[in-house]
mmCIF file of C-alpha atoms in Angstrom:
data_model
loop_
_atom_site.group_PDB
_atom_site.id
_atom_site.type_symbol
_atom_site.label_atom_id
_atom_site.label_comp_id
_atom_site.label_asym_id
_atom_site.label_seq_id
_atom_site.Cartn_x
_atom_site.Cartn_y
_atom_site.Cartn_z
ATOM 1 C CA MET A 1 42.082 70.512 11.489
ATOM 2 C CA GLN A 2 45.444 71.108 9.876
ATOM 3 C CA VAL A 3 45.100 72.901 6.535
ATOM 4 C CA TYR A 4 48.029 73.146 4.137
ATOM 5 C CA VAL A 5 48.251 75.354 1.084
ATOM 6 C CA PRO A 6 51.230 74.271 -1.039
ATOM 7 C CA PHE A 7 52.979 77.061 -2.913
ATOM 8 C CA ASP A 8 55.757 76.940 -5.469
ATOM 9 C CA ALA A 9 57.865 79.970 -4.622
ATOM 10 C CA ARG A 10 60.520 79.232 -7.227
ATOM 11 C CA GLN A 11 59.011 79.341 -10.691
ATOM 12 C CA PRO A 12 55.278 79.489 -10.207
ATOM 13 C CA LYS A 13 52.823 79.311 -13.103
ATOM 14 C CA ARG A 14 55.323 78.695 -15.863
ATOM 15 C CA ARG A 15 52.579 77.892 -18.362
ATOM 16 C CA LEU A 16 51.389 81.489 -18.143
ATOM 17 C CA ALA A 17 54.630 82.595 -19.818
ATOM 18 C CA PRO A 18 52.838 83.472 -23.099
ATOM 19 C CA VAL A 19 50.999 86.241 -21.198
ATOM 20 C CA LEU A 20 52.986 87.170 -18.095
ATOM 21 C CA SER A 21 56.674 87.756 -17.426
ATOM 22 C CA GLU A 22 58.473 85.726 -14.772
ATOM 23 C CA GLU A 23 58.210 88.542 -12.246
ATOM 24 C CA GLU A 24 54.540 89.009 -13.063
ATOM 25 C CA ARG A 25 53.845 85.300 -12.706
ATOM 26 C CA ARG A 26 55.350 85.352 -9.249
ATOM 27 C CA SER A 27 53.351 88.412 -8.251
ATOM 28 C CA PHE A 28 50.092 87.003 -9.675
ATOM 29 C CA ALA A 29 50.701 83.623 -8.015
ATOM 30 C CA GLU A 30 51.055 85.391 -4.662
ATOM 31 C CA ALA A 31 47.820 87.302 -5.291
ATOM 32 C CA MET A 32 46.025 83.989 -5.919
ATOM 33 C CA LEU A 33 47.609 82.467 -2.814
ATOM 34 C CA ARG A 34 46.271 85.367 -0.747
ATOM 35 C CA ASP A 35 42.788 84.816 -2.205
ATOM 36 C CA VAL A 36 42.892 81.180 -1.137
ATOM 37 C CA LEU A 37 44.136 82.077 2.343
ATOM 38 C CA ALA A 38 41.406 84.716 2.672
ATOM 39 C CA ALA A 39 38.667 82.237 1.733
ATOM 40 C CA LEU A 40 40.043 79.689 4.210
ATOM 41 C CA ASP A 41 40.351 82.317 6.958
ATOM 42 C CA ALA A 42 36.774 83.450 6.361
ATOM 43 C CA ALA A 43 35.659 79.842 6.743
ATOM 44 C CA ASP A 44 37.335 79.829 10.200
ATOM 45 C CA LEU A 45 40.285 77.701 9.185
ATOM 46 C CA GLU A 46 43.892 78.447 10.047
ATOM 47 C CA PRO A 47 45.896 77.532 6.979
ATOM 48 C CA THR A 48 49.629 76.960 6.864
ATOM 49 C CA VAL A 49 51.466 77.693 3.635
ATOM 50 C CA LEU A 50 53.748 74.860 2.596
ATOM 51 C CA SER A 51 56.230 76.671 0.402
ATOM 52 C CA THR A 52 59.331 75.745 -1.544
ATOM 53 C CA GLY A 53 60.827 79.095 -0.619
ATOM 54 C CA SER A 54 60.190 82.351 1.142
ATOM 55 C CA VAL A 55 56.866 84.038 0.622
ATOM 56 C CA SER A 56 55.353 86.957 2.466
ATOM 57 C CA VAL A 57 51.794 86.250 3.557
ATOM 58 C CA ASP A 58 49.673 86.721 6.624
ATOM 59 C CA ALA A 59 49.810 83.042 7.611
ATOM 60 C CA PRO A 60 52.374 80.614 9.031
ATOM 61 C CA VAL A 61 54.787 79.312 6.395
ATOM 62 C CA GLU A 62 56.595 75.985 6.513
ATOM 63 C CA THR A 63 59.398 75.776 3.998
ATOM 64 C CA ASP A 64 60.002 72.455 2.284
ATOM 65 C CA ASP A 65 62.000 72.447 -0.918
ATOM 66 C CA ARG A 66 61.003 68.968 -1.986
ATOM 67 C CA GLU A 67 58.415 68.045 -4.588
ATOM 68 C CA LEU A 68 54.801 68.513 -3.641
ATOM 69 C CA THR A 69 54.007 64.845 -3.131
ATOM 70 C CA PRO A 70 56.659 63.977 -0.499
ATOM 71 C CA ALA A 71 56.203 67.333 1.231
ATOM 72 C CA VAL A 72 52.468 66.732 1.657
ATOM 73 C CA ASN A 73 52.838 63.046 2.511
ATOM 74 C CA ASP A 74 55.245 63.856 5.329
ATOM 75 C CA ARG A 75 52.539 66.040 6.866
ATOM 76 C CA LEU A 76 49.875 63.381 6.333
ATOM 77 C CA GLY A 77 52.152 60.843 7.973
ATOM 78 C CA VAL A 78 52.579 62.710 11.253
ATOM 79 C CA ALA A 79 49.159 64.381 11.558
ATOM 80 C CA ALA A 80 47.070 63.375 14.552
ATOM 81 C CA GLY A 81 43.707 64.330 13.055
ATOM 82 C CA THR A 82 42.099 65.618 9.899
ATOM 83 C CA VAL A 83 44.315 67.195 7.273
ATOM 84 C CA ALA A 84 43.176 69.322 4.347
ATOM 85 C CA VAL A 85 45.292 70.316 1.373
ATOM 86 C CA VAL A 86 44.044 73.179 -0.781
ATOM 87 C CA MET A 87 45.908 74.352 -3.860
ATOM 88 C CA ALA A 88 47.178 77.929 -4.006
ATOM 89 C CA ASP A 89 45.949 78.671 -7.528
ATOM 90 C CA LEU A 90 42.203 78.778 -6.930
ATOM 91 C CA PRO A 91 41.330 82.479 -7.196
ATOM 92 C CA LEU A 92 37.607 81.741 -7.622
ATOM 93 C CA LEU A 93 37.455 80.238 -4.145
ATOM 94 C CA THR A 94 34.866 81.641 -1.747
ATOM 95 C CA PRO A 95 34.222 80.911 1.933
ATOM 96 C CA GLY A 96 30.944 79.310 0.826
ATOM 97 C CA ALA A 97 32.762 76.815 -1.385
ATOM 98 C CA VAL A 98 35.141 76.043 1.493
ATOM 99 C CA ASP A 99 32.159 75.474 3.785
ATOM 100 C CA ARG A 100 30.669 73.035 1.277
ATOM 101 C CA LEU A 101 34.025 71.235 1.051
ATOM 102 C CA LEU A 102 34.132 70.884 4.836
ATOM 103 C CA ALA A 103 30.516 69.673 4.899
ATOM 104 C CA THR A 104 31.143 66.924 2.348
ATOM 105 C CA GLY A 105 31.123 63.498 3.943
ATOM 106 C CA GLY A 106 33.726 60.781 3.505
ATOM 107 C CA ASP A 107 36.977 59.485 4.947
ATOM 108 C CA VAL A 108 38.596 61.265 2.035
ATOM 109 C CA VAL A 109 37.043 64.238 0.241
ATOM 110 C CA LEU A 110 38.276 65.191 -3.211
ATOM 111 C CA ALA A 111 37.726 68.342 -5.257
ATOM 112 C CA PRO A 112 38.476 67.567 -8.920
ATOM 113 C CA GLY A 113 40.296 70.201 -10.932
ATOM 114 C CA LEU A 114 40.458 70.848 -14.650
ATOM 115 C CA GLY A 115 42.470 68.279 -16.539
ATOM 116 C CA GLY A 116 42.472 65.610 -13.852
ATOM 117 C CA GLY A 117 43.979 67.517 -10.959
ATOM 118 C CA THR A 118 43.059 67.284 -7.292
ATOM 119 C CA ASN A 119 42.507 70.888 -6.274
ATOM 120 C CA ALA A 120 41.582 70.179 -2.693
ATOM 121 C CA LEU A 121 41.371 67.157 -0.487
ATOM 122 C CA ILE A 122 40.508 66.310 3.069
ATOM 123 C CA ALA A 123 41.902 63.208 4.750
ATOM 124 C CA ARG A 124 39.876 62.365 7.839
ATOM 125 C CA THR A 125 41.721 59.132 8.411
ATOM 126 C CA SER A 126 45.356 58.209 8.696
ATOM 127 C CA GLY A 127 46.857 56.047 6.014
ATOM 128 C CA PHE A 128 45.835 58.067 2.976
ATOM 129 C CA ARG A 129 48.689 59.415 0.895
ATOM 130 C CA VAL A 130 48.783 61.737 -2.105
ATOM 131 C CA ASP A 131 50.388 61.429 -5.501
ATOM 132 C CA TYR A 132 50.183 64.754 -7.291
ATOM 133 C CA HIS A 133 50.786 64.568 -11.027
ATOM 134 C CA GLY A 134 48.765 64.769 -14.213
ATOM 135 C CA GLY A 135 45.590 62.792 -13.613
ATOM 136 C CA SER A 136 45.987 62.636 -9.854
ATOM 137 C CA ILE A 137 42.233 62.646 -9.213
ATOM 138 C CA ARG A 138 41.913 59.170 -10.678
ATOM 139 C CA ASP A 139 44.800 57.815 -8.630
ATOM 140 C CA HIS A 140 43.458 59.414 -5.479
ATOM 141 C CA ARG A 141 40.071 57.782 -6.062
ATOM 142 C CA ASP A 142 41.736 54.448 -6.761
ATOM 143 C CA LEU A 143 43.977 54.649 -3.703
ATOM 144 C CA ALA A 144 41.037 55.446 -1.447
ATOM 145 C CA ALA A 145 39.157 52.478 -2.898
ATOM 146 C CA GLU A 146 42.145 50.180 -2.314
ATOM 147 C CA LEU A 147 42.250 51.322 1.297
ATOM 148 C CA ASP A 148 38.509 50.716 1.573
ATOM 149 C CA LEU A 149 37.915 54.362 2.436
ATOM 150 C CA GLU A 150 34.687 56.183 1.767
ATOM 151 C CA VAL A 151 35.280 58.904 -0.812
ATOM 152 C CA GLY A 152 33.291 62.121 -1.028
ATOM 153 C CA VAL A 153 33.581 64.206 -4.167
ATOM 154 C CA ILE A 154 32.519 67.818 -4.093
ATOM 155 C CA ASP A 155 30.858 69.276 -7.171
ATOM 156 C CA SER A 156 32.300 72.796 -7.269
ATOM 157 C CA TYR A 157 33.337 75.075 -10.109
ATOM 158 C CA ARG A 158 35.079 77.418 -7.677
ATOM 159 C CA LEU A 159 37.237 74.587 -6.402
ATOM 160 C CA GLY A 160 37.563 73.022 -9.854
ATOM 161 C CA ILE A 161 39.061 75.953 -11.731
ATOM 162 C CA ASP A 162 42.758 76.137 -11.036
ATOM 163 C CA VAL A 163 44.901 78.545 -12.977
ATOM 164 C CA ASP A 164 47.627 77.017 -15.116
ATOM 165 C CA GLU A 165 47.081 78.201 -18.654
ATOM 166 C CA PRO A 166 46.260 81.535 -20.286
ATOM 167 C CA ASP A 167 42.632 80.553 -20.981
ATOM 168 C CA ASP A 168 42.135 79.987 -17.256
ATOM 169 C CA LEU A 169 42.586 83.717 -16.743
ATOM 170 C CA VAL A 170 39.186 84.152 -18.418
ATOM 171 C CA GLU A 171 37.614 82.404 -15.449
ATOM 172 C CA VAL A 172 39.448 84.665 -13.009
ATOM 173 C CA LEU A 173 38.265 87.799 -14.791
ATOM 174 C CA LEU A 174 34.676 86.544 -15.011
ATOM 175 C CA HIS A 175 34.259 84.838 -11.653
ATOM 176 C CA GLY A 176 37.166 85.859 -9.421
ATOM 177 C CA VAL A 177 36.282 87.647 -6.240
ATOM 178 C CA GLY A 178 39.549 89.003 -4.899
ATOM 179 C CA ARG A 179 43.144 89.898 -5.441
ATOM 180 C CA GLY A 180 43.794 87.595 -8.397
ATOM 181 C CA ARG A 181 41.112 89.263 -10.468
ATOM 182 C CA LYS A 182 42.221 92.714 -9.357
ATOM 183 C CA TRP A 183 45.820 91.926 -10.291
ATOM 184 C CA LEU A 184 44.802 90.950 -13.823
ATOM 185 C CA VAL A 185 42.679 94.062 -14.294
ATOM 186 C CA GLU A 186 45.509 96.287 -13.055
ATOM 187 C CA HIS A 187 47.924 94.580 -15.428
ATOM 188 C CA ASP A 188 45.736 95.083 -18.496
ATOM 189 C CA VAL A 189 44.737 91.458 -18.942
ATOM 190 C CA ARG A 190 41.302 91.711 -20.507
ATOM 191 C CA LEU A 191 38.542 89.559 -21.901
ATOM 192 C CA ARG A 192 38.267 89.197 -25.626
ATOM 193 C CA THR A 193 34.730 88.328 -26.646
ATOM 194 C CA ASP A 194 33.627 87.127 -30.031
ATOM 195 C CA ARG A 195 30.055 86.421 -30.958
ATOM 196 C CA SER A 196 30.564 82.697 -30.710
ATOM 197 C CA GLY A 197 32.858 80.346 -28.876
ATOM 198 C CA ARG A 198 34.495 80.794 -25.550
ATOM 199 C CA VAL A 199 35.872 84.059 -24.322
ATOM 200 C CA THR A 200 39.651 84.386 -24.522
ATOM 201 C CA ILE A 201 42.067 86.955 -23.147
ATOM 202 C CA GLU A 202 44.172 89.667 -24.593
ATOM 203 C CA ARG A 203 46.607 92.056 -23.058
ATOM 204 C CA GLY A 204 47.036 95.762 -23.476
ATOM 205 C CA PRO A 205 45.395 99.017 -22.479
ATOM 206 C CA VAL A 206 41.749 99.545 -23.340
ATOM 207 C CA ASP A 207 41.429 101.110 -26.811
ATOM 208 C CA MET B 1 8.194 73.845 -14.911
ATOM 209 C CA GLN B 2 9.024 73.908 -18.599
ATOM 210 C CA VAL B 3 12.539 72.617 -19.265
ATOM 211 C CA TYR B 4 14.184 73.099 -22.654
ATOM 212 C CA VAL B 5 17.350 71.420 -23.863
ATOM 213 C CA PRO B 6 18.552 73.163 -27.032
ATOM 214 C CA PHE B 7 20.282 70.926 -29.550
ATOM 215 C CA ASP B 8 22.073 71.775 -32.764
ATOM 216 C CA ALA B 9 21.129 68.924 -35.093
ATOM 217 C CA ARG B 10 22.928 70.371 -38.092
ATOM 218 C CA GLN B 11 26.633 70.608 -37.420
ATOM 219 C CA PRO B 12 27.064 69.937 -33.735
ATOM 220 C CA LYS B 13 30.419 70.245 -31.972
ATOM 221 C CA ARG B 14 32.422 71.572 -34.893
ATOM 222 C CA ARG B 15 35.379 72.414 -32.679
ATOM 223 C CA LEU B 16 35.883 68.712 -32.012
ATOM 224 C CA ALA B 17 36.862 68.277 -35.670
ATOM 225 C CA PRO B 18 40.556 67.687 -34.794
ATOM 226 C CA VAL B 19 39.493 64.468 -33.039
ATOM 227 C CA LEU B 20 36.138 63.325 -34.408
ATOM 228 C CA SER B 21 34.683 63.088 -37.925
ATOM 229 C CA GLU B 22 31.456 64.891 -38.764
ATOM 230 C CA GLU B 23 29.412 61.717 -38.391
ATOM 231 C CA GLU B 24 31.127 60.933 -35.091
ATOM 232 C CA ARG B 25 30.512 64.437 -33.783
ATOM 233 C CA ARG B 26 26.821 64.059 -34.482
ATOM 234 C CA SER B 27 26.713 60.648 -32.809
ATOM 235 C CA PHE B 28 28.678 61.859 -29.776
ATOM 236 C CA ALA B 29 26.527 64.988 -29.484
ATOM 237 C CA GLU B 30 23.422 62.791 -29.355
ATOM 238 C CA ALA B 31 25.023 60.625 -26.668
ATOM 239 C CA MET B 32 25.665 63.741 -24.572
ATOM 240 C CA LEU B 33 22.100 64.956 -25.182
ATOM 241 C CA ARG B 34 20.780 61.642 -23.884
ATOM 242 C CA ASP B 35 22.953 61.984 -20.766
ATOM 243 C CA VAL B 36 21.444 65.395 -20.068
ATOM 244 C CA LEU B 37 17.913 64.136 -20.643
ATOM 245 C CA ALA B 38 18.559 61.166 -18.354
ATOM 246 C CA ALA B 39 19.813 63.420 -15.540
ATOM 247 C CA LEU B 40 16.790 65.704 -15.924
ATOM 248 C CA ASP B 41 14.395 62.741 -16.014
ATOM 249 C CA ALA B 42 15.950 61.291 -12.888
ATOM 250 C CA ALA B 43 15.413 64.642 -11.180
ATOM 251 C CA ASP B 44 11.689 64.330 -12.025
ATOM 252 C CA LEU B 45 11.713 66.930 -14.765
ATOM 253 C CA GLU B 46 10.106 66.494 -18.175
ATOM 254 C CA PRO B 47 12.484 68.109 -20.643
ATOM 255 C CA THR B 48 11.644 69.144 -24.182
ATOM 256 C CA VAL B 49 14.399 69.122 -26.763
ATOM 257 C CA LEU B 50 14.526 72.335 -28.752
ATOM 258 C CA SER B 51 16.264 71.202 -31.900
ATOM 259 C CA THR B 52 17.287 72.787 -35.170
ATOM 260 C CA GLY B 53 16.439 69.532 -36.932
ATOM 261 C CA SER B 54 15.295 65.995 -36.438
ATOM 262 C CA VAL B 55 16.797 64.010 -33.607
ATOM 263 C CA SER B 56 15.718 60.694 -32.186
ATOM 264 C CA VAL B 57 15.426 60.780 -28.407
ATOM 265 C CA ASP B 58 13.025 59.596 -25.757
ATOM 266 C CA ALA B 59 11.602 63.082 -25.117
ATOM 267 C CA PRO B 60 9.335 65.553 -26.901
ATOM 268 C CA VAL B 61 11.155 67.518 -29.606
ATOM 269 C CA GLU B 62 10.221 70.990 -30.814
ATOM 270 C CA THR B 63 11.947 71.919 -34.039
ATOM 271 C CA ASP B 64 13.064 75.504 -34.482
ATOM 272 C CA ASP B 65 15.665 76.239 -37.103
ATOM 273 C CA ARG B 66 16.515 79.711 -35.851
ATOM 274 C CA GLU B 67 19.511 80.693 -33.796
ATOM 275 C CA LEU B 68 19.517 79.632 -30.172
ATOM 276 C CA THR B 69 18.783 83.067 -28.724
ATOM 277 C CA PRO B 70 15.504 83.852 -30.581
ATOM 278 C CA ALA B 71 14.348 80.237 -30.273
ATOM 279 C CA VAL B 72 14.751 80.313 -26.489
ATOM 280 C CA ASN B 73 13.396 83.833 -26.089
ATOM 281 C CA ASP B 74 10.204 82.897 -27.915
ATOM 282 C CA ARG B 75 9.621 80.192 -25.310
ATOM 283 C CA LEU B 76 10.449 82.562 -22.453
ATOM 284 C CA GLY B 77 8.022 85.081 -23.904
ATOM 285 C CA VAL B 78 5.001 82.794 -23.872
ATOM 286 C CA ALA B 79 5.712 80.707 -20.775
ATOM 287 C CA ALA B 80 3.227 80.977 -17.955
ATOM 288 C CA GLY B 81 5.554 79.850 -15.184
ATOM 289 C CA THR B 82 9.138 78.885 -14.513
ATOM 290 C CA VAL B 83 11.334 78.001 -17.473
ATOM 291 C CA ALA B 84 14.667 76.226 -17.333
ATOM 292 C CA VAL B 85 17.167 75.959 -20.174
ATOM 293 C CA VAL B 86 19.879 73.339 -19.885
ATOM 294 C CA MET B 87 22.541 72.871 -22.522
ATOM 295 C CA ALA B 88 22.817 69.546 -24.333
ATOM 296 C CA ASP B 89 26.594 69.199 -24.041
ATOM 297 C CA LEU B 90 26.915 68.548 -20.309
ATOM 298 C CA PRO B 91 27.832 64.863 -20.080
ATOM 299 C CA LEU B 92 29.033 65.199 -16.488
ATOM 300 C CA LEU B 93 25.548 66.131 -15.345
ATOM 301 C CA THR B 94 24.014 64.075 -12.544
ATOM 302 C CA PRO B 95 20.534 64.151 -11.011
ATOM 303 C CA GLY B 96 22.177 65.489 -7.852
ATOM 304 C CA ALA B 97 23.574 68.490 -9.701
ATOM 305 C CA VAL B 98 20.147 69.097 -11.246
ATOM 306 C CA ASP B 99 18.578 68.952 -7.784
ATOM 307 C CA ARG B 100 21.057 71.541 -6.525
ATOM 308 C CA LEU B 101 20.274 73.745 -9.526
ATOM 309 C CA LEU B 102 16.546 73.535 -8.750
ATOM 310 C CA ALA B 103 17.180 74.265 -5.066
ATOM 311 C CA THR B 104 19.166 77.434 -5.814
ATOM 312 C CA GLY B 105 17.225 80.547 -4.915
ATOM 313 C CA GLY B 106 16.706 83.587 -7.105
ATOM 314 C CA ASP B 107 14.381 85.026 -9.730
ATOM 315 C CA VAL B 108 17.018 83.921 -12.194
ATOM 316 C CA VAL B 109 19.477 81.101 -11.550
ATOM 317 C CA LEU B 110 22.628 80.840 -13.631
ATOM 318 C CA ALA B 111 25.106 77.995 -14.027
ATOM 319 C CA PRO B 112 28.368 79.400 -15.426
ATOM 320 C CA GLY B 113 30.188 77.348 -18.029
ATOM 321 C CA LEU B 114 33.812 77.309 -19.108
ATOM 322 C CA GLY B 115 34.847 80.358 -21.065
ATOM 323 C CA GLY B 116 31.940 82.552 -20.062
ATOM 324 C CA GLY B 117 29.016 80.421 -21.190
ATOM 325 C CA THR B 118 25.684 79.984 -19.451
ATOM 326 C CA ASN B 119 25.258 76.238 -19.260
ATOM 327 C CA ALA B 120 21.937 76.271 -17.464
ATOM 328 C CA LEU B 121 19.502 78.873 -16.321
ATOM 329 C CA ILE B 122 16.182 79.046 -14.582
ATOM 330 C CA ALA B 123 13.845 81.999 -15.087
ATOM 331 C CA ARG B 124 11.259 82.117 -12.333
ATOM 332 C CA THR B 125 9.883 85.429 -13.475
ATOM 333 C CA SER B 126 8.629 86.726 -16.795
ATOM 334 C CA GLY B 127 10.593 89.434 -18.504
ATOM 335 C CA PHE B 128 14.015 87.797 -18.475
ATOM 336 C CA ARG B 129 15.509 87.148 -21.903
ATOM 337 C CA VAL B 130 18.654 85.318 -22.979
ATOM 338 C CA ASP B 131 21.508 86.335 -25.229
ATOM 339 C CA TYR B 132 23.683 83.333 -25.928
ATOM 340 C CA HIS B 133 27.110 84.151 -27.293
ATOM 341 C CA GLY B 134 30.693 84.211 -26.087
ATOM 342 C CA GLY B 135 30.634 85.665 -22.599
ATOM 343 C CA SER B 136 26.892 85.284 -22.122
ATOM 344 C CA ILE B 137 27.166 84.725 -18.364
ATOM 345 C CA ARG B 138 28.233 88.314 -17.846
ATOM 346 C CA ASP B 139 25.415 89.701 -19.978
ATOM 347 C CA HIS B 140 22.891 87.478 -18.230
ATOM 348 C CA ARG B 141 24.067 88.753 -14.843
ATOM 349 C CA ASP B 142 23.930 92.346 -16.100
ATOM 350 C CA LEU B 143 20.480 91.933 -17.616
ATOM 351 C CA ALA B 144 19.104 90.449 -14.418
ATOM 352 C CA ALA B 145 20.577 93.368 -12.469
ATOM 353 C CA GLU B 146 19.043 95.889 -14.865
ATOM 354 C CA LEU B 147 15.668 94.232 -14.365
ATOM 355 C CA ASP B 148 16.216 94.335 -10.593
ATOM 356 C CA LEU B 149 15.960 90.554 -10.396
ATOM 357 C CA GLU B 150 17.595 88.491 -7.710
ATOM 358 C CA VAL B 151 20.269 86.278 -9.259
ATOM 359 C CA GLY B 152 21.319 82.923 -7.877
ATOM 360 C CA VAL B 153 24.547 81.390 -9.166
ATOM 361 C CA ILE B 154 25.158 77.697 -8.676
ATOM 362 C CA ASP B 155 28.698 76.533 -7.969
ATOM 363 C CA SER B 156 28.870 73.283 -9.927
ATOM 364 C CA TYR B 157 31.645 71.591 -11.881
ATOM 365 C CA ARG B 158 29.162 69.138 -13.393
ATOM 366 C CA LEU B 159 27.084 71.983 -14.765
ATOM 367 C CA GLY B 160 30.137 74.082 -15.593
ATOM 368 C CA ILE B 161 31.959 71.680 -17.893
ATOM 369 C CA ASP B 162 30.425 71.838 -21.352
ATOM 370 C CA VAL B 163 32.092 70.019 -24.198
ATOM 371 C CA ASP B 164 33.313 72.166 -27.054
ATOM 372 C CA GLU B 165 36.998 71.498 -27.470
ATOM 373 C CA PRO B 166 39.165 68.371 -27.549
ATOM 374 C CA ASP B 167 40.580 69.003 -24.055
ATOM 375 C CA ASP B 168 37.032 68.934 -22.678
ATOM 376 C CA LEU B 169 36.884 65.247 -23.572
ATOM 377 C CA VAL B 170 39.358 64.676 -20.732
ATOM 378 C CA GLU B 171 36.660 65.740 -18.303
ATOM 379 C CA VAL B 172 34.138 63.374 -19.878
ATOM 380 C CA LEU B 173 36.524 60.431 -19.607
ATOM 381 C CA LEU B 174 37.433 61.255 -16.006
ATOM 382 C CA HIS B 175 34.087 62.374 -14.608
ATOM 383 C CA GLY B 176 31.370 61.379 -17.083
ATOM 384 C CA VAL B 177 28.716 59.043 -15.796
ATOM 385 C CA GLY B 178 26.817 57.884 -18.862
ATOM 386 C CA ARG B 179 26.604 57.523 -22.589
ATOM 387 C CA GLY B 180 29.017 60.316 -23.509
ATOM 388 C CA ARG B 181 31.851 58.674 -21.622
ATOM 389 C CA LYS B 182 30.934 55.251 -22.967
ATOM 390 C CA TRP B 183 30.878 56.608 -26.535
ATOM 391 C CA LEU B 184 34.412 57.973 -26.173
ATOM 392 C CA VAL B 185 35.748 54.737 -24.706
ATOM 393 C CA GLU B 186 34.160 52.706 -27.497
ATOM 394 C CA HIS B 187 35.667 55.025 -30.091
ATOM 395 C CA ASP B 188 39.201 54.743 -28.729
ATOM 396 C CA VAL B 189 39.430 58.251 -27.306
ATOM 397 C CA ARG B 190 41.785 57.829 -24.378
ATOM 398 C CA LEU B 191 43.526 59.818 -21.692
ATOM 399 C CA ARG B 192 47.129 60.713 -22.163
ATOM 400 C CA THR B 193 48.856 61.288 -18.847
ATOM 401 C CA ASP B 194 52.229 62.857 -18.338
ATOM 402 C CA ARG B 195 53.910 63.262 -15.008
ATOM 403 C CA SER B 196 53.076 66.925 -14.869
ATOM 404 C CA GLY B 197 50.492 69.235 -16.319
ATOM 405 C CA ARG B 198 46.933 68.498 -17.252
ATOM 406 C CA VAL B 199 45.816 65.267 -18.796
ATOM 407 C CA THR B 200 45.162 65.430 -22.540
ATOM 408 C CA ILE B 201 43.574 62.994 -24.949
ATOM 409 C CA GLU B 202 44.796 60.802 -27.734
ATOM 410 C CA ARG B 203 43.013 58.525 -30.088
ATOM 411 C CA GLY B 204 43.743 55.002 -31.167
ATOM 412 C CA PRO B 205 43.576 51.468 -29.871
ATOM 413 C CA VAL B 206 45.352 50.636 -26.653
ATOM 414 C CA ASP B 207 48.940 49.537 -27.351
#
């Protein structure tokens, strides 16, 4: 199975700008990428990073400076067998969640992400193509239906929580298992808990 | 097994005020409650609603006007066997997700919710007590560890997405399977999709 992990090496995680500087966003994005690669490795996969620029990781890197959708579709178009695409911003990912993804039946397997994203997918048939954008999960379901493909949807929080916005960092601090969480702790990103409502984050040394 | 679904009959879902009126919030909250009850029923459970006031549903209702934590802990204190507590604002819940929850091992089983909540739990041993507040999942894990209890954590998006804030309605529209989704559609709450970023919602008739 060919497994791709797309990575934006140019300006990753721009929506975290209220909390992290540009250099920090890049460094944190790489920490998350390494978490994803580690979970995939531990599940006996051999991921390839599909990056818009240079990135230093312990995995093969293919550079493609195009948008995500054409870059992924080119790979889907030439693949001989099953292809998986797993997003790089899933720092809650565990080998167990990857195993469940792989065990999910269907010609196409989709892992929904917060806000309508498609955080991971497996295409076990040729002909399927991606269209990554806001609300892509719906379009991916519709496209699979048009092609008369059986769709499996995995019910996973660890695959569903991608990190785009400051509030997502709460999930990393609470449920992250690797480098992403460690990075946040080392950079003084902390939980802010009130008696009611959801936990938020704040930044600064412990009082 | 005793299964409780706590419900705030007084001022449910206050944080949805930017989108829904008070009367609508109450009506939508009841629709979500019915979705949860339906999923539990279909998984062969017999839930009891633990409500702060009167509510009309097809399930036994125990009224308790105290805060959630003492109301639940009183039930945990007198229960003879296993007790489950499932939140009422989980309109993505399916019988399959409930089955997975029930199949998860541990003296205590926890389903993490967005922002540090505990959206469902099972206590298979006496002695465990809840403390619902912002960040409760962490305290529930810590308490179980203090009591030397084995903790199972279920990895589920359908259990993890509770509805508190307007953006959560996106998840209901995209992944809801019952009355909650139908309620939103009938009340002109719609997805707003841009090319990038997460889907948001808007309200009003279709152009």
